[in-house]
């Protein structure tokens, strides 16, 4: 459910017609619906509350970490799952208190561990023995104990794209469940740690409840074992990963309510507070990427729509073979025909959709790349010295640029050429030497 819909033949974000945003802000741009973000959070947290599950929803902010989005969710009472010192800083800037922040990730640096200790976060989701030793040492220096969970790898097949599956034993994430009891014993013996929970995250864009049910079972068994070993576990963190409907033609993934019901079924056995880390489920269809068609081009066998958005703005199709629905903002009458929607970037992999049946689209038309609110703007780059596109938040009739464009002139101004650059050419050696090496 989202708030992007046709009104009088024109696609709107809530009550704002998209052409009005294109006119004011330019294209491409990301457009987010505040009501959709809030609705997703409330549906999910509400379902857990209704089922009587003591819970904390820690939004996985890597999905969309714009400060306006974080502020919106923080206002709803959400906690945050952070995966870097930078994200910790963002969570704090959005006013999220430490007791609502968990820190995940396989490579936390000493500086990041120290910053999170200073922030008094709820829990460190540790992923290796090496991390436990460092965390303990830094906490001891500060004269405190760090609350810690181990991210356990339940070795389930999440049946999702290989680049976003994290719960199988061959990924870099987590510790094998077979070693968990031993490592928990080590953690409990370290002077700077306080074992407080158990953590998992098996992957992203998971479209069936089965892998979750299986993993919850494995974690429940481990929880029993850890309690019998004498650990005082006060929470279980079930990670994120619930998929969203990207494709109209595909069967829908479970609803947030259904997922919450599954969590509720296991919650009694867990017998402790449950932390959840949804990212995509909250953010994905709360956002679109708005783009304008620069050229329409007929090839030997195909028709191409060359859009002003590209892989640097939305890399999901290229990186994960992801499907995004593409809607015409103002639909023209006529037959559908298959087109490739590509960007201007000099890479064959630069496309937004391939072989997509579209109604007639002309140069200058606006297209909406749907379900782009998660893992969209956060993965954007300036590759090909393109503008880092602006992000816009809509609420009712209002819209606001929540991140302005980062244009080439500013990018160039941030770079610095050393005053010895001419000497560097000389120092590189004689052309003859290069010719010699090339042989
Ligand atoms: C990415 C991530 C999430 C969120 O995953 P979604 O599929 O967006 O829900 C949650 N927890 C951890 C540890 C993650 O790395």
GROMACS .gro file of C-alpha atoms and ligand atoms in nm:
model
  454
    1UNK     CA    1   0.000   0.000   0.000
    2UNK     CA    2   0.138   0.338  -0.099
    3UNK     CA    3   0.028   0.689  -0.178
    4UNK     CA    4   0.129   0.722  -0.545
    5UNK     CA    5  -0.179   0.717  -0.764
    6UNK     CA    6  -0.335   0.857  -1.082
    7UNK     CA    7  -0.569   1.148  -1.026
    8UNK     CA    8  -0.739   1.288  -1.336
    9UNK     CA    9  -0.489   1.101  -1.553
   10UNK     CA   10  -0.181   1.243  -1.377
   11UNK     CA   11   0.036   1.051  -1.132
   12UNK     CA   12   0.044   1.212  -0.788
   13UNK     CA   13   0.251   1.165  -0.475
   14UNK     CA   14  -0.016   1.204  -0.209
   15UNK     CA   15  -0.191   1.526  -0.323
   16UNK     CA   16   0.095   1.667  -0.530
   17UNK     CA   17   0.102   1.612  -0.908
   18UNK     CA   18   0.445   1.484  -1.009
   19UNK     CA   19   0.484   1.731  -1.300
   20UNK     CA   20   0.472   2.011  -1.041
   21UNK     CA   21   0.770   1.859  -0.859
   22UNK     CA   22   0.956   1.805  -1.187
   23UNK     CA   23   0.902   2.171  -1.270
   24UNK     CA   24   1.015   2.298  -0.930
   25UNK     CA   25   1.306   2.061  -0.863
   26UNK     CA   26   1.405   1.921  -1.204
   27UNK     CA   27   1.462   1.560  -1.300
   28UNK     CA   28   1.576   1.307  -1.208
   29UNK     CA   29   1.474   1.325  -0.845
   30UNK     CA   30   1.363   1.090  -0.570
   31UNK     CA   31   1.017   1.156  -0.428
   32UNK     CA   32   0.903   1.012  -0.096
   33UNK     CA   33   0.558   0.993   0.058
   34UNK     CA   34   0.562   1.072   0.430
   35UNK     CA   35   0.222   0.906   0.481
   36UNK     CA   36   0.350   0.582   0.327
   37UNK     CA   37   0.654   0.568   0.557
   38UNK     CA   38   0.439   0.633   0.861
   39UNK     CA   39   0.171   0.390   0.753
   40UNK     CA   40   0.419   0.104   0.706
   41UNK     CA   41   0.575   0.164   1.043
   42UNK     CA   42   0.236   0.179   1.217
   43UNK     CA   43   0.098  -0.131   1.046
   44UNK     CA   44   0.402  -0.330   1.151
   45UNK     CA   45   0.451  -0.201   1.504
   46UNK     CA   46   0.074  -0.205   1.553
   47UNK     CA   47   0.047  -0.572   1.456
   48UNK     CA   48   0.317  -0.663   1.709
   49UNK     CA   49   0.152  -0.456   1.980
   50UNK     CA   50  -0.189  -0.610   1.903
   51UNK     CA   51  -0.036  -0.957   1.940
   52UNK     CA   52   0.105  -0.857   2.278
   53UNK     CA   53   0.468  -0.891   2.173
   54UNK     CA   54   0.707  -0.675   2.379
   55UNK     CA   55   0.901  -0.521   2.093
   56UNK     CA   56   1.122  -0.247   1.957
   57UNK     CA   57   1.126  -0.176   1.584
   58UNK     CA   58   1.475  -0.059   1.489
   59UNK     CA   59   1.442   0.071   1.133
   60UNK     CA   60   1.740  -0.047   0.924
   61UNK     CA   61   1.839   0.298   0.812
   62UNK     CA   62   2.078   0.184   0.542
   63UNK     CA   63   1.763   0.139   0.326
   64UNK     CA   64   1.697   0.514   0.329
   65UNK     CA   65   1.885   0.732   0.572
   66UNK     CA   66   1.770   1.078   0.472
   67UNK     CA   67   1.743   1.288   0.789
   68UNK     CA   68   1.382   1.378   0.712
   69UNK     CA   69   1.288   1.011   0.685
   70UNK     CA   70   1.471   0.931   1.008
   71UNK     CA   71   1.302   1.221   1.186
   72UNK     CA   72   0.963   1.104   1.066
   73UNK     CA   73   1.021   0.751   1.199
   74UNK     CA   74   1.191   0.868   1.518
   75UNK     CA   75   0.880   1.074   1.584
   76UNK     CA   76   0.674   0.753   1.556
   77UNK     CA   77   0.892   0.600   1.827
   78UNK     CA   78   1.111   0.387   1.603
   79UNK     CA   79   1.459   0.283   1.704
   80UNK     CA   80   1.738   0.251   1.448
   81UNK     CA   81   1.964  -0.028   1.329
   82UNK     CA   82   2.291   0.136   1.227
   83UNK     CA   83   2.577  -0.024   1.034
   84UNK     CA   84   2.844   0.247   1.052
   85UNK     CA   85   2.967   0.538   1.258
   86UNK     CA   86   2.814   0.767   0.998
   87UNK     CA   87   2.472   0.610   1.044
   88UNK     CA   88   2.509   0.636   1.421
   89UNK     CA   89   2.572   1.007   1.376
   90UNK     CA   90   2.260   1.034   1.159
   91UNK     CA   91   2.045   0.851   1.415
   92UNK     CA   92   2.168   1.085   1.688
   93UNK     CA   93   2.110   1.389   1.467
   94UNK     CA   94   1.751   1.271   1.418
   95UNK     CA   95   1.710   1.264   1.796
   96UNK     CA   96   1.701   0.887   1.841
   97UNK     CA   97   1.816   0.808   2.196
   98UNK     CA   98   2.094   0.554   2.249
   99UNK     CA   99   1.860   0.309   2.415
  100UNK     CA  100   1.679   0.271   2.084
  101UNK     CA  101   1.989   0.207   1.870
  102UNK     CA  102   2.144  -0.127   1.777
  103UNK     CA  103   2.470  -0.151   1.585
  104UNK     CA  104   2.508  -0.423   1.321
  105UNK     CA  105   2.784  -0.499   1.072
  106UNK     CA  106   3.078  -0.725   1.012
  107UNK     CA  107   3.355  -0.463   1.025
  108UNK     CA  108   3.310  -0.212   1.305
  109UNK     CA  109   3.628  -0.014   1.360
  110UNK     CA  110   3.768   0.080   1.703
  111UNK     CA  111   3.655   0.439   1.647
  112UNK     CA  112   3.302   0.324   1.564
  113UNK     CA  113   3.285   0.093   1.866
  114UNK     CA  114   3.404   0.377   2.090
  115UNK     CA  115   3.152   0.623   1.947
  116UNK     CA  116   2.867   0.378   1.999
  117UNK     CA  117   2.978   0.310   2.357
  118UNK     CA  118   2.977   0.685   2.420
  119UNK     CA  119   2.627   0.701   2.272
  120UNK     CA  120   2.511   0.439   2.523
  121UNK     CA  121   2.347   0.222   2.257
  122UNK     CA  122   2.110  -0.062   2.339
  123UNK     CA  123   2.317  -0.341   2.189
  124UNK     CA  124   2.616  -0.428   1.972
  125UNK     CA  125   2.535  -0.707   1.730
  126UNK     CA  126   2.882  -0.862   1.715
  127UNK     CA  127   2.985  -1.080   1.424
  128UNK     CA  128   3.321  -1.227   1.525
  129UNK     CA  129   3.540  -1.319   1.820
  130UNK     CA  130   3.787  -1.054   1.705
  131UNK     CA  131   3.515  -0.790   1.739
  132UNK     CA  132   3.424  -0.915   2.088
  133UNK     CA  133   3.784  -0.878   2.204
  134UNK     CA  134   3.814  -0.525   2.065
  135UNK     CA  135   3.478  -0.418   2.205
  136UNK     CA  136   3.565  -0.555   2.546
  137UNK     CA  137   3.905  -0.383   2.550
  138UNK     CA  138   3.758  -0.045   2.451
  139UNK     CA  139   3.476  -0.076   2.706
  140UNK     CA  140   3.727  -0.163   2.982
  141UNK     CA  141   3.927   0.150   2.895
  142UNK     CA  142   3.609   0.351   2.940
  143UNK     CA  143   3.525   0.168   3.262
  144UNK     CA  144   3.195   0.033   3.130
  145UNK     CA  145   3.044  -0.290   3.001
  146UNK     CA  146   2.917  -0.313   2.644
  147UNK     CA  147   2.578  -0.483   2.593
  148UNK     CA  148   2.632  -0.745   2.327
  149UNK     CA  149   2.449  -0.998   2.113
  150UNK     CA  150   2.612  -1.240   1.875
  151UNK     CA  151   2.479  -1.241   1.524
  152UNK     CA  152   2.416  -1.607   1.464
  153UNK     CA  153   2.398  -1.755   1.121
  154UNK     CA  154   2.112  -2.007   1.123
  155UNK     CA  155   2.225  -2.147   0.785
  156UNK     CA  156   1.891  -2.115   0.609
  157UNK     CA  157   1.835  -2.054   0.242
  158UNK     CA  158   1.648  -1.724   0.223
  159UNK     CA  159   1.566  -1.793  -0.145
  160UNK     CA  160   1.654  -1.445  -0.252
  161UNK     CA  161   1.912  -1.291  -0.488
  162UNK     CA  162   2.264  -1.417  -0.405
  163UNK     CA  163   2.391  -1.061  -0.349
  164UNK     CA  164   2.143  -1.003  -0.066
  165UNK     CA  165   2.132  -1.349   0.099
  166UNK     CA  166   2.319  -1.340   0.428
  167UNK     CA  167   2.188  -1.637   0.626
  168UNK     CA  168   2.371  -1.923   0.457
  169UNK     CA  169   2.691  -2.057   0.612
  170UNK     CA  170   2.913  -1.945   0.321
  171UNK     CA  171   2.844  -1.570   0.357
  172UNK     CA  172   3.073  -1.340   0.556
  173UNK     CA  173   2.797  -1.262   0.805
  174UNK     CA  174   2.742  -1.390   1.157
  175UNK     CA  175   2.891  -1.683   1.341
  176UNK     CA  176   2.783  -2.041   1.274
  177UNK     CA  177   2.513  -2.160   1.510
  178UNK     CA  178   2.727  -2.466   1.584
  179UNK     CA  179   2.992  -2.241   1.744
  180UNK     CA  180   2.752  -2.005   1.918
  181UNK     CA  181   2.752  -2.158   2.269
  182UNK     CA  182   3.132  -2.165   2.283
  183UNK     CA  183   3.165  -1.804   2.169
  184UNK     CA  184   2.891  -1.690   2.410
  185UNK     CA  185   3.091  -1.849   2.692
  186UNK     CA  186   3.401  -1.657   2.576
  187UNK     CA  187   3.203  -1.332   2.555
  188UNK     CA  188   3.062  -1.378   2.904
  189UNK     CA  189   3.416  -1.420   3.038
  190UNK     CA  190   3.539  -1.091   2.888
  191UNK     CA  191   3.553  -0.807   3.143
  192UNK     CA  192   3.411  -0.535   2.918
  193UNK     CA  193   3.107  -0.721   2.789
  194UNK     CA  194   2.758  -0.788   2.914
  195UNK     CA  195   2.588  -1.062   2.713
  196UNK     CA  196   2.234  -0.939   2.663
  197UNK     CA  197   2.080  -1.085   2.350
  198UNK     CA  198   2.081  -1.305   2.042
  199UNK     CA  199   2.074  -1.165   1.689
  200UNK     CA  200   2.011  -1.282   1.334
  201UNK     CA  201   1.950  -1.134   0.989
  202UNK     CA  202   1.918  -1.385   0.707
  203UNK     CA  203   1.893  -1.161   0.405
  204UNK     CA  204   1.676  -0.916   0.219
  205UNK     CA  205   1.378  -0.921  -0.018
  206UNK     CA  206   1.262  -1.254   0.126
  207UNK     CA  207   0.922  -1.334  -0.022
  208UNK     CA  208   0.808  -1.631   0.184
  209UNK     CA  209   0.766  -1.676   0.558
  210UNK     CA  210   0.928  -2.023   0.557
  211UNK     CA  211   1.294  -1.916   0.591
  212UNK     CA  212   1.194  -1.684   0.878
  213UNK     CA  213   0.997  -1.956   1.056
  214UNK     CA  214   1.287  -2.194   1.021
  215UNK     CA  215   1.541  -1.941   1.147
  216UNK     CA  216   1.320  -1.837   1.442
  217UNK     CA  217   1.306  -2.206   1.536
  218UNK     CA  218   1.684  -2.238   1.525
  219UNK     CA  219   1.724  -1.922   1.734
  220UNK     CA  220   1.463  -2.036   1.985
  221UNK     CA  221   1.658  -2.360   2.036
  222UNK     CA  222   1.978  -2.163   2.084
  223UNK     CA  223   1.806  -1.931   2.330
  224UNK     CA  224   1.703  -2.229   2.544
  225UNK     CA  225   2.059  -2.363   2.537
  226UNK     CA  226   2.211  -2.025   2.626
  227UNK     CA  227   1.972  -1.982   2.918
  228UNK     CA  228   2.061  -2.326   3.047
  229UNK     CA  229   2.427  -2.220   3.019
  230UNK     CA  230   2.342  -1.937   3.257
  231UNK     CA  231   2.335  -1.635   3.021
  232UNK     CA  232   2.088  -1.362   3.108
  233UNK     CA  233   1.933  -1.297   2.767
  234UNK     CA  234   1.695  -1.003   2.774
  235UNK     CA  235   1.616  -0.967   2.403
  236UNK     CA  236   1.619  -1.143   2.072
  237UNK     CA  237   1.684  -0.951   1.749
  238UNK     CA  238   1.522  -1.109   1.446
  239UNK     CA  239   1.678  -0.876   1.186
  240UNK     CA  240   1.492  -0.751   0.881
  241UNK     CA  241   1.448  -0.891   0.536
  242UNK     CA  242   1.078  -0.909   0.459
  243UNK     CA  243   1.032  -0.857   0.086
  244UNK     CA  244   0.805  -0.609  -0.089
  245UNK     CA  245   0.602  -0.642  -0.411
  246UNK     CA  246   0.822  -0.496  -0.686
  247UNK     CA  247   0.636  -0.667  -0.965
  248UNK     CA  248   0.266  -0.646  -1.034
  249UNK     CA  249   0.276  -0.985  -1.208
  250UNK     CA  250   0.445  -1.173  -0.922
  251UNK     CA  251   0.263  -1.321  -0.624
  252UNK     CA  252   0.278  -1.080  -0.336
  253UNK     CA  253   0.521  -1.138  -0.051
  254UNK     CA  254   0.366  -1.188   0.295
  255UNK     CA  255   0.205  -0.879   0.443
  256UNK     CA  256   0.375  -0.708   0.737
  257UNK     CA  257   0.077  -0.827   0.947
  258UNK     CA  258   0.144  -1.189   0.850
  259UNK     CA  259   0.511  -1.156   0.933
  260UNK     CA  260   0.422  -0.994   1.267
  261UNK     CA  261   0.183  -1.283   1.337
  262UNK     CA  262   0.467  -1.531   1.276
  263UNK     CA  263   0.689  -1.336   1.517
  264UNK     CA  264   0.407  -1.337   1.770
  265UNK     CA  265   0.375  -1.717   1.743
  266UNK     CA  266   0.741  -1.755   1.843
  267UNK     CA  267   0.745  -1.472   2.097
  268UNK     CA  268   0.604  -1.674   2.385
  269UNK     CA  269   0.880  -1.925   2.355
  270UNK     CA  270   1.144  -1.652   2.330
  271UNK     CA  271   1.006  -1.506   2.652
  272UNK     CA  272   1.188  -1.175   2.612
  273UNK     CA  273   1.172  -0.846   2.427
  274UNK     CA  274   1.183  -0.882   2.048
  275UNK     CA  275   1.380  -0.639   1.830
  276UNK     CA  276   1.304  -0.618   1.459
  277UNK     CA  277   1.510  -0.443   1.194
  278UNK     CA  278   1.291  -0.385   0.888
  279UNK     CA  279   1.435  -0.159   0.620
  280UNK     CA  280   1.295  -0.230   0.277
  281UNK     CA  281   0.947  -0.309   0.408
  282UNK     CA  282   0.922   0.042   0.556
  283UNK     CA  283   1.091   0.239   0.279
  284UNK     CA  284   1.066   0.067  -0.059
  285UNK     CA  285   0.728   0.167  -0.188
  286UNK     CA  286   0.732   0.495  -0.001
  287UNK     CA  287   0.955   0.632  -0.278
  288UNK     CA  288   0.986   0.667  -0.652
  289UNK     CA  289   1.252   0.793  -0.889
  290UNK     CA  290   1.110   1.052  -1.127
  291UNK     CA  291   1.284   1.075  -1.464
  292UNK     CA  292   1.229   1.243  -1.799
  293UNK     CA  293   1.279   1.078  -2.137
  294UNK     CA  294   1.563   1.258  -2.320
  295UNK     CA  295   1.547   1.058  -2.641
  296UNK     CA  296   1.346   0.788  -2.805
  297UNK     CA  297   1.567   0.575  -3.022
  298UNK     CA  298   1.491   0.289  -3.258
  299UNK     CA  299   1.759   0.026  -3.289
  300UNK     CA  300   1.783  -0.276  -3.520
  301UNK     CA  301   1.554  -0.494  -3.307
  302UNK     CA  302   1.457  -0.272  -3.017
  303UNK     CA  303   1.319   0.059  -2.912
  304UNK     CA  304   1.511   0.246  -2.644
  305UNK     CA  305   1.387   0.517  -2.417
  306UNK     CA  306   1.693   0.708  -2.301
  307UNK     CA  307   1.598   0.856  -1.965
  308UNK     CA  308   1.779   1.124  -1.767
  309UNK     CA  309   1.808   0.882  -1.470
  310UNK     CA  310   2.075   0.614  -1.482
  311UNK     CA  311   2.247   0.336  -1.291
  312UNK     CA  312   2.433   0.589  -1.079
  313UNK     CA  313   2.097   0.714  -0.949
  314UNK     CA  314   1.937   0.371  -0.904
  315UNK     CA  315   2.173   0.076  -0.926
  316UNK     CA  316   1.929  -0.198  -0.822
  317UNK     CA  317   1.846  -0.322  -1.176
  318UNK     CA  318   2.216  -0.344  -1.261
  319UNK     CA  319   2.338  -0.480  -0.927
  320UNK     CA  320   2.059  -0.719  -0.827
  321UNK     CA  321   1.873  -0.779  -1.158
  322UNK     CA  322   1.594  -0.597  -0.980
  323UNK     CA  323   1.259  -0.529  -1.138
  324UNK     CA  324   1.096  -0.188  -1.089
  325UNK     CA  325   0.757  -0.109  -1.234
  326UNK     CA  326   0.770   0.197  -1.461
  327UNK     CA  327   0.464   0.417  -1.487
  328UNK     CA  328   0.398   0.698  -1.728
  329UNK     CA  329   0.317   1.006  -1.527
  330UNK     CA  330   0.063   1.109  -1.792
  331UNK     CA  331  -0.044   0.810  -1.994
  332UNK     CA  332  -0.090   0.857  -2.368
  333UNK     CA  333  -0.353   0.650  -2.546
  334UNK     CA  334  -0.229   0.371  -2.773
  335UNK     CA  335  -0.093   0.017  -2.789
  336UNK     CA  336   0.176  -0.105  -2.554
  337UNK     CA  337   0.512  -0.196  -2.702
  338UNK     CA  338   0.824  -0.344  -2.540
  339UNK     CA  339   1.105  -0.096  -2.478
  340UNK     CA  340   1.440  -0.087  -2.303
  341UNK     CA  341   1.457   0.203  -2.060
  342UNK     CA  342   1.820   0.303  -2.031
  343UNK     CA  343   2.024   0.588  -1.887
  344UNK     CA  344   2.299   0.805  -2.034
  345UNK     CA  345   2.587   0.638  -1.846
  346UNK     CA  346   2.858   0.477  -2.057
  347UNK     CA  347   2.802   0.119  -1.943
  348UNK     CA  348   2.602  -0.154  -2.117
  349UNK     CA  349   2.472  -0.242  -1.771
  350UNK     CA  350   2.312   0.100  -1.741
  351UNK     CA  351   1.943   0.026  -1.762
  352UNK     CA  352   1.633   0.074  -1.553
  353UNK     CA  353   1.413  -0.182  -1.732
  354UNK     CA  354   1.459  -0.420  -2.025
  355UNK     CA  355   1.197  -0.541  -2.271
  356UNK     CA  356   0.926  -0.365  -2.076
  357UNK     CA  357   0.581  -0.328  -2.234
  358UNK     CA  358   0.498   0.042  -2.215
  359UNK     CA  359   0.219   0.257  -2.354
  360UNK     CA  360   0.340   0.516  -2.607
  361UNK     CA  361   0.613   0.734  -2.459
  362UNK     CA  362   0.761   1.038  -2.633
  363UNK     CA  363   1.069   1.246  -2.576
  364UNK     CA  364   1.004   1.482  -2.285
  365UNK     CA  365   0.758   1.252  -2.107
  366UNK     CA  366   0.795   1.187  -1.735
  367UNK     CA  367   0.831   0.832  -1.605
  368UNK     CA  368   0.806   0.713  -1.247
  369UNK     CA  369   1.036   0.428  -1.146
  370UNK     CA  370   0.828   0.274  -0.870
  371UNK     CA  371   0.929   0.115  -0.538
  372UNK     CA  372   1.257   0.307  -0.527
  373UNK     CA  373   1.240   0.433  -0.169
  374UNK     CA  374   1.474   0.167  -0.032
  375UNK     CA  375   1.832   0.110  -0.147
  376UNK     CA  376   1.786   0.384  -0.409
  377UNK     CA  377   1.921   0.727  -0.319
  378UNK     CA  378   2.150   0.578  -0.054
  379UNK     CA  379   2.340   0.385  -0.322
  380UNK     CA  380   2.358   0.672  -0.570
  381UNK     CA  381   2.692   0.800  -0.692
  382UNK     CA  382   2.826   1.074  -0.917
  383UNK     CA  383   2.971   0.829  -1.171
  384UNK     CA  384   3.019   0.999  -1.511
  385UNK     CA  385   3.026   1.328  -1.316
  386UNK     CA  386   2.653   1.323  -1.292
  387UNK     CA  387   2.453   1.518  -1.040
  388UNK     CA  388   2.372   1.339  -0.717
  389UNK     CA  389   1.999   1.375  -0.753
  390UNK     CA  390   1.780   1.569  -0.512
  391UNK     CA  391   1.537   1.400  -0.275
  392UNK     CA  392   1.190   1.540  -0.210
  393UNK     CA  393   0.948   1.456   0.070
  394UNK     CA  394   0.576   1.497   0.013
  395UNK     CA  395   0.310   1.523   0.281
  396UNK     CA  396  -0.044   1.596   0.166
  397UNK     CA  397  -0.030   1.907  -0.053
  398UNK     CA  398   0.320   2.002   0.061
  399UNK     CA  399   0.662   1.905  -0.065
  400UNK     CA  400   1.010   1.990   0.048
  401UNK     CA  401   1.358   1.924  -0.092
  402UNK     CA  402   1.509   1.713   0.186
  403UNK     CA  403   1.844   1.682   0.010
  404UNK     CA  404   1.944   1.922  -0.266
  405UNK     CA  405   2.129   1.813  -0.578
  406UNK     CA  406   2.507   1.779  -0.562
  407UNK     CA  407   2.596   1.924  -0.902
  408UNK     CA  408   2.917   1.888  -1.108
  409UNK     CA  409   3.036   2.244  -1.034
  410UNK     CA  410   3.030   2.170  -0.660
  411UNK     CA  411   3.192   1.831  -0.715
  412UNK     CA  412   3.478   1.993  -0.907
  413UNK     CA  413   3.513   2.267  -0.646
  414UNK     CA  414   3.563   2.002  -0.376
  415UNK     CA  415   3.861   1.849  -0.554
  416UNK     CA  416   4.212   1.981  -0.518
  417UNK     CA  417   4.502   1.977  -0.763
  418UNK     CA  418   4.847   1.991  -0.594
  419UNK     CA  419   5.067   2.280  -0.704
  420UNK     CA  420   5.343   2.031  -0.794
  421UNK     CA  421   5.129   1.862  -1.060
  422UNK     CA  422   5.363   1.967  -1.343
  423UNK     CA  423   5.660   1.818  -1.159
  424UNK     CA  424   5.463   1.497  -1.121
  425UNK     CA  425   5.456   1.461  -1.499
  426UNK     CA  426   5.831   1.506  -1.510
  427UNK     CA  427   5.883   1.262  -1.221
  428UNK     CA  428   5.683   0.997  -1.405
  429UNK     CA  429   5.988   0.925  -1.620
  430UNK     CA  430   6.093   0.952  -1.981
  431UNK     CA  431   5.873   0.833  -2.267
  432UNK     CA  432   6.149   0.592  -2.376
  433UNK     CA  433   6.134   0.414  -2.041
  434UNK     CA  434   5.759   0.370  -2.078
  435UNK     CA  435   5.801   0.237  -2.428
  436UNK     CA  436   6.057  -0.011  -2.292
  437UNK     CA  437   5.817  -0.133  -2.024
  438UNK     CA  438   5.532  -0.180  -2.266
  439UNK     CA  439   5.732  -0.428  -2.471
  440LIG     C1  440   2.015  -0.460   0.569
  440LIG     C2  441   1.987  -0.508   0.703
  440LIG     C3  442   1.857  -0.507   0.754
  440LIG     C4  443   1.738  -0.461   0.674
  440LIG     O1  444   1.706  -0.549   0.570
  440LIG     P1  445   1.573  -0.524   0.487
  440LIG     O2  446   1.573  -0.632   0.387
  440LIG     O3  447   1.588  -0.390   0.424
  440LIG     O4  448   1.460  -0.531   0.580
  440LIG     C5  449   1.837  -0.547   0.885
  440LIG     N1  450   1.941  -0.590   0.962
  440LIG     C6  451   2.066  -0.594   0.915
  440LIG     C7  452   2.174  -0.642   1.004
  440LIG     C8  453   2.095  -0.555   0.785
  440LIG     O5  454   2.220  -0.560   0.739
   0.00000   0.00000   0.00000
